[in-house]
Amino acid sequence: MIGAIEAGGTKIVCAVADRKELPRVAERISIPTRTPEETLPKIVSFFKQYPVEAIGIGSFGPIDVNQDSSTYGFITNTPKLAWRNFDFLGAIRAAFDLPYFWTTDVNAAAFGEQQYGAARFAKNSIYITVGTGIGGGVILNGKVMEGRGHPEIGHIYINQLASDPFEGNCPYHSNCLEGLAAGPAIEVRAGQKAEQLNATDALWQIEAHYLAQACVNYTLSFAPEVIVFGGGVMKQTHLFPLIQEQFQMLLGGYMETTAVESFIVPCKLRDNAGIVGSLALAEQLI
Amino acid sequence: MIGAIEAGGTKIVCAVADRKELPRVAERISIPTRTPEETLPKIVSFFKQYPVEAIGIGSFGPIDVNQDSSTYGFITNTPKLAWRNFDFLGAIRAAFDLPYFWTTDVNAAAFGEQQYGAARFAKNSIYITVGTGIGGGVILNGKVMEGRGHPEIGHIYINQLASDPFEGNCPYHSNCLEGLAAGPAIEVRAGQKAEQLNATDALWQIEAHYLAQACVNYTLSFAPEVIVFGGGVMKQTHLFPLIQEQFQMLLGGYMETTAVESFIVPCKLRDNAGIVGSLALAEQLI
């Protein structure tokens, strides 16, 4: 069997699977993300029940993924103070001496979609989640892409529309992509929850324009075969044709892509992308 | 010996080197880029003189670098009509049955700087050239990064300053990075050649701001250890402190980098980066 941990800011999902039955999850639990002292023993108890041979971990970040670093495996500069500079991988490894794949939650989700979801045909793909924040993972030649660290492509700068007076609400960058286009930015402009906005509201045009710009930048940077969107905001499926249309206009034919309807697509695994991706990463270790 | 071809829009440089003496170039010629019919025989004649075991090619683009593609090795949608859809790699391979490394001129330069220049200490690095256009190459874990195609990171969108009324002059995207910050954009704003502008001219602040935004986006996308700048515009060395200062402000401490003075740096190989990089890519094939 293989194991997986998807560590989010509010809950931590642990799962095990028979590696021959992926993407089927055999057993899972969901644990509220409290302090490491309170949470870790529950994770360990779960995995003690199963003959697990490898574990994939997709964690909220930022995390240290640099194997040359003395803090490899740590959650680093997170606003969740109890987890800041916590050696998450080390704590799990202390309980189970196994091979581990350690990466971000969004990289794990990107790998899940690439192995079993909307990017299954692709060697190179991007996964973007648009919710209370914007995060993304990159698969390059079938592998999770990491440099000295992991990508943070939800925070790139894009060109703000002159018609959009909102100053942006990213605490680090004000009007980066997350500051202009995550759920909270839509809600500030609308004065109400994004999901209550009418599908024809002009604010969706602004949202689609920003996400399309991001897709152009990702396309020019990574040359993927497909860009997969997940996250709460993207449940507004009327956004997809708007993004696709804006993307084509903004790319200006500069780079060849497949037909835009199959290039910018919704995720398929939905809330399972992260845990299935973490399982798939564990499977590759064996 | 190993060989290299750096194919540019105005000239094609061919070189050979003893692989044990890199980065020293043993012999080289420079051929004007005319039609393939006129130019190819000169390239072939040059290499016929030497016992070359592998050739690295860094070509102007766009080019097809996807080994699964039927047009792998072609120059594709270039404005230079005589070279459009020309099987450059195939033409060279027909003359010499050798191992080849086929990539863009900027990827080759990025590799040259990473092997022998300003990024020598790095496993992950970016090379950006700012001249009549803006182009960039990416080295990831010591290797040239390519997805389904090669990066085109000179054309990403960035946030145009409200104080900058210039509409941008990229023929594809108007106000992408190249349209706002390549040499011709500076010259349109200034009404004179960029190199004639005083180093204290306020236009350099705009230029530095845009290049700093690009550096933020590259940092968030690729997590490099260093970003190396080349190209004619970057001979204005007073730009570096301005870019470094703006970069720190714009990144907002979001991602850890080395001290900014050693993170955003000028190239060391200068005009040799592309040919030395192409030689180094050939060397890796043996």
XYZ file of C-alpha atoms in Angstrom:
572
model
C 0.000 0.000 0.000
C 0.968 3.615 -0.397
C 0.118 6.600 1.735
C -0.560 10.264 1.206
C -0.914 13.399 3.298
C -2.570 16.499 1.954
C -1.858 19.190 4.525
C -4.041 22.261 4.236
C -4.449 25.273 6.462
C -7.750 24.082 7.895
C -7.595 20.303 7.537
C -5.113 17.536 6.920
C -6.276 14.604 4.842
C -4.474 11.281 5.200
C -5.145 8.426 2.829
C -3.915 5.005 1.849
C -4.410 3.112 -1.393
C -3.526 -0.101 -3.086
C -0.968 1.028 -5.643
C -2.541 -1.172 -8.303
C -5.941 0.442 -7.790
C -5.044 4.106 -8.105
C -6.724 6.561 -8.281
C -9.067 4.694 -5.920
C -8.526 5.686 -2.280
C -8.862 2.742 0.115
C -9.161 4.612 3.414
C -8.932 8.247 4.430
C -9.373 10.529 7.406
C -9.591 14.273 7.750
C -7.969 15.935 10.764
C -8.419 19.600 11.718
C -5.135 21.525 11.379
C -4.417 22.532 14.975
C -0.904 22.707 16.430
C 1.709 20.152 15.296
C 1.685 18.650 18.838
C -2.041 17.990 18.638
C -2.197 16.991 14.987
C 0.854 14.834 14.388
C -0.117 11.927 16.667
C -3.391 11.562 14.772
C -1.559 11.336 11.459
C 0.805 8.735 12.882
C -2.041 6.680 14.371
C -3.772 6.578 11.017
C -0.804 5.233 9.086
C 0.095 2.724 11.808
C -2.950 0.719 10.704
C -1.601 -0.001 7.214
C 1.440 -1.649 5.624
C 2.489 1.529 3.820
C 5.609 1.405 1.614
C 5.944 5.082 0.639
C 4.215 8.369 1.434
C 3.570 11.398 -0.731
C 3.043 14.691 1.083
C 1.482 17.769 -0.471
C 1.664 20.546 2.075
C 0.471 24.121 2.419
C 3.400 26.450 2.157
C 5.731 27.996 1.733
C 7.829 24.892 2.291
C 11.472 24.011 1.743
C 11.801 21.544 -1.139
C 15.515 22.022 -1.703
C 17.205 18.737 -0.858
C 20.535 20.508 -0.363
C 19.047 22.710 2.355
C 19.377 22.130 6.096
C 15.666 22.925 6.420
C 14.510 20.565 3.663
C 11.107 19.226 4.640
C 10.191 22.235 6.788
C 7.135 24.420 6.484
C 8.818 27.818 6.438
C 7.383 31.320 6.512
C 3.681 30.494 6.927
C 1.264 32.889 8.631
C 0.107 29.858 10.684
C 2.513 30.503 13.543
C 2.366 27.064 15.178
C 3.642 25.532 11.930
C 6.232 28.146 11.039
C 9.694 26.595 10.680
C 8.262 23.217 11.643
C 10.051 20.119 10.344
C 6.944 18.424 9.029
C 8.694 15.824 6.900
C 11.131 15.097 9.729
C 8.290 14.537 12.186
C 6.600 12.008 9.892
C 9.883 10.357 8.985
C 10.665 9.906 12.675
C 7.558 7.738 12.927
C 7.921 5.841 9.642
C 11.249 5.165 7.957
C 9.999 5.159 4.356
C 10.632 6.872 1.007
C 8.843 10.237 0.898
C 7.876 12.639 -1.843
C 7.643 16.110 -0.313
C 6.081 18.949 -2.271
C 3.377 21.609 -2.156
C -0.355 20.900 -2.080
C -0.734 22.522 -5.498
C 2.147 20.578 -7.044
C 0.519 17.402 -5.725
C -2.810 18.450 -7.226
C -1.082 19.263 -10.510
C 0.411 15.771 -10.543
C -2.951 14.206 -9.677
C -4.658 15.957 -12.587
C -1.792 14.977 -14.875
C -1.894 11.311 -13.860
C -5.629 10.774 -13.525
C -7.517 13.953 -14.364
C -7.910 16.684 -16.924
C -4.245 16.700 -17.989
C -3.930 12.946 -18.411
C -2.770 13.166 -22.030
C -0.085 15.763 -21.213
C 3.603 15.633 -20.360
C 3.640 19.333 -19.439
C 0.773 20.893 -17.527
C -0.159 23.615 -15.091
C -2.685 23.414 -12.270
C -4.082 26.635 -10.834
C -6.455 26.919 -7.940
C -8.433 30.128 -7.534
C -10.120 30.408 -4.165
C -9.313 32.468 -1.088
C -5.855 32.687 -2.645
C -4.309 31.670 -5.946
C -1.739 28.905 -6.110
C -0.291 26.807 -8.858
C 1.770 23.744 -9.583
C 3.771 22.901 -12.676
C 4.410 19.497 -14.261
C 7.329 19.496 -16.672
C 8.108 16.405 -18.729
C 5.949 14.339 -16.426
C 7.598 15.515 -13.215
C 6.840 18.066 -10.531
C 8.821 21.184 -11.436
C 10.940 22.758 -8.735
C 13.969 25.015 -8.907
C 15.759 26.148 -5.790
C 12.257 26.246 -4.365
C 8.703 25.600 -5.514
C 6.827 27.930 -7.848
C 4.534 30.598 -6.417
C 2.807 31.435 -9.664
C -0.331 32.751 -8.009
C 1.576 35.914 -7.101
C 2.947 37.015 -10.486
C 2.336 40.558 -11.626
C -0.075 41.113 -14.495
C -1.314 44.271 -16.179
C -4.109 45.829 -14.153
C -6.977 47.220 -16.219
C -7.263 51.008 -16.242
C -11.003 50.483 -15.703
C -10.376 48.592 -12.434
C -9.753 50.992 -9.564
C -9.330 48.239 -6.917
C -5.909 48.526 -5.297
C -5.602 44.759 -4.762
C -5.530 42.895 -1.463
C -2.481 40.643 -1.451
C -0.729 41.397 1.847
C 2.661 41.064 0.122
C 2.115 42.608 -3.320
C -1.246 44.438 -3.269
C -2.080 44.057 -6.966
C -0.398 40.833 -8.002
C -2.609 38.156 -9.579
C -3.830 36.882 -6.201
C -4.438 40.431 -5.005
C -6.543 41.221 -8.072
C -8.262 37.937 -8.883
C -8.635 35.627 -5.861
C -12.091 35.252 -4.339
C -11.639 38.039 -1.746
C -10.760 40.554 -4.497
C -13.973 39.746 -6.349
C -15.901 40.141 -3.113
C -14.396 43.527 -2.295
C -15.354 44.836 -5.736
C -18.831 43.273 -5.617
C -19.693 43.957 -2.008
C -21.015 40.407 -1.791
C -19.899 36.790 -2.051
C -18.551 35.859 -5.484
C -20.932 32.926 -5.782
C -23.905 35.258 -5.383
C -22.894 37.405 -8.370
C -24.961 36.953 -11.497
C -23.112 35.054 -14.246
C -23.534 38.046 -16.552
C -22.053 40.531 -14.083
C -19.324 42.665 -15.691
C -16.987 41.771 -12.822
C -16.561 38.312 -14.351
C -15.094 39.946 -17.465
C -12.431 41.547 -15.288
C -11.790 38.256 -13.521
C -11.521 36.378 -16.810
C -9.172 38.996 -18.215
C -6.752 38.658 -15.300
C -6.826 34.875 -15.331
C -6.305 34.927 -19.108
C -3.246 37.143 -18.690
C -1.924 34.674 -16.134
C -2.521 31.839 -18.598
C -0.544 33.747 -21.248
C 2.356 34.194 -18.843
C 2.280 30.541 -17.810
C 2.141 29.461 -21.452
C 5.118 31.631 -22.397
C 7.046 30.485 -19.323
C 6.393 26.747 -19.239
C 4.988 25.807 -22.677
C 2.413 23.396 -21.254
C -0.018 21.239 -23.226
C -2.875 22.159 -20.895
C -3.766 24.536 -18.052
C -6.156 23.057 -15.481
C -8.156 25.283 -13.139
C -9.517 24.256 -9.751
C -10.661 26.048 -6.618
C -13.882 27.598 -5.394
C -14.000 30.545 -7.792
C -13.656 28.223 -10.798
C -16.896 26.465 -9.896
C -18.325 29.437 -11.828
C -18.025 27.466 -15.061
C -19.237 30.427 -17.118
C -15.732 31.817 -16.556
C -14.098 29.278 -18.860
C -15.357 30.587 -22.222
C -14.515 34.126 -21.095
C -10.973 33.161 -20.112
C -10.477 31.170 -23.315
C -11.601 34.077 -25.480
C -9.442 36.621 -23.663
C -6.483 34.248 -23.706
C -6.540 33.922 -27.476
C -6.718 37.666 -27.897
C -3.915 38.310 -25.415
C -1.589 35.596 -26.729
C -1.963 37.092 -30.207
C -1.014 33.862 -31.965
C 2.494 34.162 -30.590
C 2.851 30.580 -29.462
C 1.182 27.525 -30.841
C -1.282 25.836 -28.488
C -3.971 23.237 -28.977
C -7.547 24.492 -29.480
C -8.255 26.799 -26.588
C -11.287 24.779 -25.418
C -8.960 21.884 -24.641
C -6.054 24.090 -23.497
C -7.735 25.908 -20.599
C -9.965 23.440 -18.796
C -11.599 22.705 -15.438
C -10.079 20.102 -13.160
C -11.588 16.624 -13.128
C -10.563 15.251 -9.742
C -12.044 18.294 -7.987
C -11.376 18.140 -4.233
C -9.504 14.854 -4.675
C -6.702 16.231 -6.850
C -4.324 16.872 -3.959
C -4.708 13.553 -2.178
C -4.766 11.482 -5.380
C -1.719 13.390 -6.613
C 0.100 12.723 -3.341
C -0.702 9.027 -3.648
C 0.544 9.026 -7.230
C 3.780 10.717 -6.124
C 4.227 8.018 -3.479
C 3.580 5.334 -6.067
C 6.416 6.665 -8.241
C 8.860 6.133 -5.384
C 8.400 2.379 -5.409
C 36.588 18.275 -30.810
C 33.093 19.661 -30.425
C 31.209 22.107 -32.582
C 28.655 24.843 -32.066
C 26.360 26.968 -34.174
C 24.849 30.168 -32.848
C 22.278 31.187 -35.417
C 21.104 34.767 -35.160
C 18.934 36.868 -37.392
C 21.864 38.816 -38.850
C 24.801 36.435 -38.479
C 25.535 32.797 -37.829
C 28.591 31.989 -35.748
C 30.177 28.562 -36.080
C 32.877 27.415 -33.704
C 34.890 24.402 -32.689
C 36.693 23.687 -29.450
C 38.733 21.062 -27.732
C 36.315 19.702 -25.174
C 39.004 19.672 -22.505
C 39.737 23.358 -23.031
C 36.264 24.823 -22.714
C 35.308 27.650 -22.578
C 38.192 28.402 -24.938
C 37.080 28.530 -28.589
C 39.660 27.023 -30.971
C 38.334 28.382 -34.274
C 35.294 30.338 -35.322
C 33.705 32.041 -38.297
C 30.832 34.456 -38.663
C 28.544 34.109 -41.674
C 25.870 36.655 -42.640
C 22.368 35.172 -42.302
C 21.128 35.169 -45.907
C 18.901 32.430 -47.374
C 19.391 28.837 -46.214
C 20.610 27.930 -49.736
C 23.362 30.511 -49.553
C 24.262 30.084 -45.880
C 24.170 26.341 -45.265
C 27.091 25.381 -47.537
C 29.329 27.803 -45.650
C 28.407 26.224 -42.324
C 29.084 22.755 -43.720
C 32.444 23.825 -45.234
C 33.550 25.164 -41.888
C 32.848 21.992 -39.932
C 34.339 19.740 -42.643
C 37.750 21.005 -41.550
C 37.528 19.527 -38.040
C 37.025 16.091 -36.429
C 33.872 17.163 -34.644
C 32.092 14.612 -32.414
C 28.946 16.531 -31.457
C 27.352 19.863 -32.277
C 25.291 22.207 -30.107
C 22.964 24.578 -31.939
C 21.414 27.682 -30.404
C 19.086 29.179 -32.966
C 16.936 32.247 -33.338
C 13.293 31.297 -33.079
C 10.678 30.356 -32.666
C 11.916 26.805 -33.198
C 10.445 23.369 -32.627
C 12.237 21.654 -29.742
C 9.637 18.947 -29.155
C 11.286 15.643 -29.986
C 7.881 14.006 -30.480
C 6.985 16.496 -33.191
C 7.263 15.865 -36.937
C 8.826 19.310 -37.291
C 11.417 18.854 -34.510
C 14.520 20.799 -35.505
C 12.649 23.304 -37.656
C 12.721 27.067 -37.381
C 8.997 27.751 -37.355
C 7.011 30.969 -37.458
C 9.897 33.448 -37.871
C 9.417 36.807 -39.599
C 12.542 35.910 -41.640
C 10.583 34.355 -44.498
C 13.464 32.422 -46.114
C 13.929 30.506 -42.857
C 10.284 29.986 -41.959
C 9.452 26.283 -41.580
C 13.020 25.404 -42.537
C 14.441 22.128 -41.225
C 17.655 23.622 -39.891
C 18.701 20.682 -37.754
C 17.827 18.285 -40.571
C 19.983 20.209 -43.024
C 23.014 20.067 -40.740
C 22.393 16.469 -39.797
C 22.289 15.538 -43.500
C 25.889 16.735 -43.761
C 27.181 15.335 -40.453
C 25.727 12.277 -38.750
C 26.473 13.297 -35.157
C 24.736 13.842 -31.825
C 23.099 17.270 -31.720
C 21.740 19.522 -28.998
C 19.083 21.744 -30.562
C 17.721 24.713 -28.601
C 17.191 28.465 -28.742
C 19.992 31.035 -28.844
C 18.908 32.329 -25.421
C 18.755 28.867 -23.868
C 22.280 28.272 -25.157
C 23.419 31.589 -23.679
C 21.721 30.703 -20.397
C 23.644 27.424 -20.338
C 26.901 29.184 -21.202
C 26.493 31.617 -18.319
C 25.574 28.742 -16.011
C 28.584 26.628 -17.008
C 31.251 29.308 -17.345
C 29.826 32.724 -16.530
C 27.835 34.685 -13.997
C 25.635 31.753 -12.906
C 28.463 29.264 -12.462
C 27.573 28.485 -8.850
C 23.897 27.877 -9.660
C 21.808 24.838 -10.518
C 18.830 27.009 -11.431
C 19.288 30.221 -13.367
C 17.662 32.584 -15.826
C 19.348 34.470 -18.653
C 17.581 37.511 -20.114
C 18.783 39.563 -23.021
C 17.379 43.065 -23.433
C 18.163 44.572 -26.820
C 16.033 45.136 -29.908
C 13.795 42.486 -28.331
C 13.685 40.655 -25.025
C 14.395 36.950 -24.832
C 15.185 34.565 -22.074
C 16.423 31.071 -21.327
C 15.900 28.971 -18.232
C 18.249 26.458 -16.619
C 16.511 24.116 -14.215
C 18.507 21.651 -12.129
C 21.471 22.154 -14.426
C 19.551 21.512 -17.631
C 17.965 23.622 -20.335
C 14.273 23.886 -19.457
C 11.743 23.109 -22.157
C 8.133 22.015 -21.976
C 6.156 21.230 -25.109
C 8.181 24.112 -26.528
C 10.804 26.584 -25.393
C 10.052 29.502 -23.075
C 9.281 32.923 -24.530
C 9.620 34.820 -21.291
C 10.426 38.132 -22.951
C 6.767 38.472 -23.870
C 5.054 38.045 -20.500
C 2.571 40.659 -19.372
C 3.551 42.930 -16.497
C 1.758 45.808 -14.842
C 2.172 48.982 -16.881
C 2.747 52.115 -14.825
C -0.116 54.607 -14.816
C 2.525 57.292 -15.356
C 3.695 55.645 -18.597
C 1.388 56.549 -21.505
C 3.363 54.564 -24.126
C 1.092 51.972 -25.757
C 3.940 49.488 -26.266
C 5.384 48.309 -29.569
C 5.396 44.520 -29.546
C 3.744 43.547 -32.853
C 1.995 40.635 -31.127
C 1.075 42.001 -27.702
C 1.618 45.801 -27.755
C 2.385 46.248 -24.062
C 3.993 42.989 -23.005
C 7.456 43.185 -21.411
C 9.213 43.379 -24.777
C 6.738 45.980 -26.009
C 7.325 48.149 -22.942
C 10.997 47.592 -22.129
C 13.082 46.497 -25.136
C 15.433 49.055 -26.682
C 12.951 50.325 -29.277
C 10.391 51.126 -26.537
C 12.960 53.234 -24.692
C 13.781 55.016 -27.920
C 10.169 55.805 -28.763
C 9.683 57.367 -25.320
C 12.995 59.234 -25.433
C 12.946 60.318 -29.054
C 16.600 59.267 -29.254
C 18.837 56.209 -28.988
C 18.787 54.591 -25.545
C 22.572 54.782 -25.226
C 22.432 58.563 -25.642
C 20.113 59.013 -22.672
C 21.693 60.417 -19.544
C 22.116 57.829 -16.777
C 19.958 59.963 -14.479
C 17.089 60.235 -16.974
C 13.765 59.320 -15.371
C 13.089 56.900 -18.227
C 15.614 54.516 -16.673
C 13.421 54.327 -13.580
C 10.550 53.118 -15.747
C 12.829 50.634 -17.498
C 14.166 49.313 -14.195
C 10.662 49.008 -12.784
C 9.502 46.842 -15.696
C 12.589 44.647 -15.653
C 12.224 44.276 -11.878
C 8.617 43.143 -12.310
C 9.826 40.592 -14.848
C 12.444 39.392 -12.347
C 9.734 38.959 -9.712
C 7.652 36.895 -12.119
C 10.642 34.759 -13.124
C 11.571 34.254 -9.481
C 8.054 33.159 -8.547
C 7.828 30.916 -11.606
C 11.225 29.209 -11.682
C 12.812 29.796 -8.250
C 16.292 30.430 -9.666
C 19.462 31.099 -7.678
C 20.427 33.928 -10.017
C 19.060 36.047 -12.873
C 21.683 37.063 -15.447
C 21.093 39.994 -17.805
C 22.746 40.449 -21.194
C 22.003 42.412 -24.350
C 22.673 45.931 -25.572
C 20.365 47.791 -23.193
C 22.019 46.146 -20.184
C 25.356 47.708 -21.072
C 23.830 50.630 -19.162
C 25.205 49.229 -15.924
C 23.546 51.970 -13.859
C 20.344 49.985 -14.451
C 21.395 47.174 -12.109
C 21.084 48.985 -8.753
C 17.748 50.414 -9.904
C 16.420 46.982 -10.878
C 17.718 45.421 -7.663
C 16.044 48.069 -5.502
C 12.710 47.838 -7.331
C 12.866 44.038 -7.270
C 13.144 43.913 -3.506
C 10.236 46.291 -3.107
C 8.067 44.404 -5.583
C 8.850 40.920 -4.243
C 7.852 42.120 -0.789
C 9.873 39.450 0.989
C 7.550 36.806 -0.376
C 10.229 34.379 -1.488
C 13.682 33.907 -0.089
C 16.499 34.877 -2.443
C 20.193 35.488 -1.958
C 21.303 39.107 -1.442
C 19.880 41.043 -4.354
C 23.298 42.257 -5.544
C 24.263 38.673 -6.282
C 20.775 37.644 -7.419
C 20.314 40.057 -10.344
C 23.637 40.364 -12.139
C 25.218 41.224 -15.504
C 26.426 38.431 -17.791
C 30.105 37.579 -17.796
C 30.601 35.918 -21.175
C 29.036 38.891 -22.955
C 28.755 38.247 -26.696
C 30.298 34.801 -26.221
C 27.515 33.383 -24.060
C 25.586 31.824 -26.935
C 28.493 30.153 -28.701
C 30.172 28.981 -25.497
C 26.824 27.687 -24.269
C 26.279 25.813 -27.524
C 29.738 24.253 -27.202
C 28.982 23.273 -23.621
C 25.706 21.677 -24.719
C 27.604 19.677 -27.353
C 30.144 18.625 -24.745
C 27.381 17.160 -22.588
C 26.359 14.851 -25.427
C 29.646 12.963 -25.361
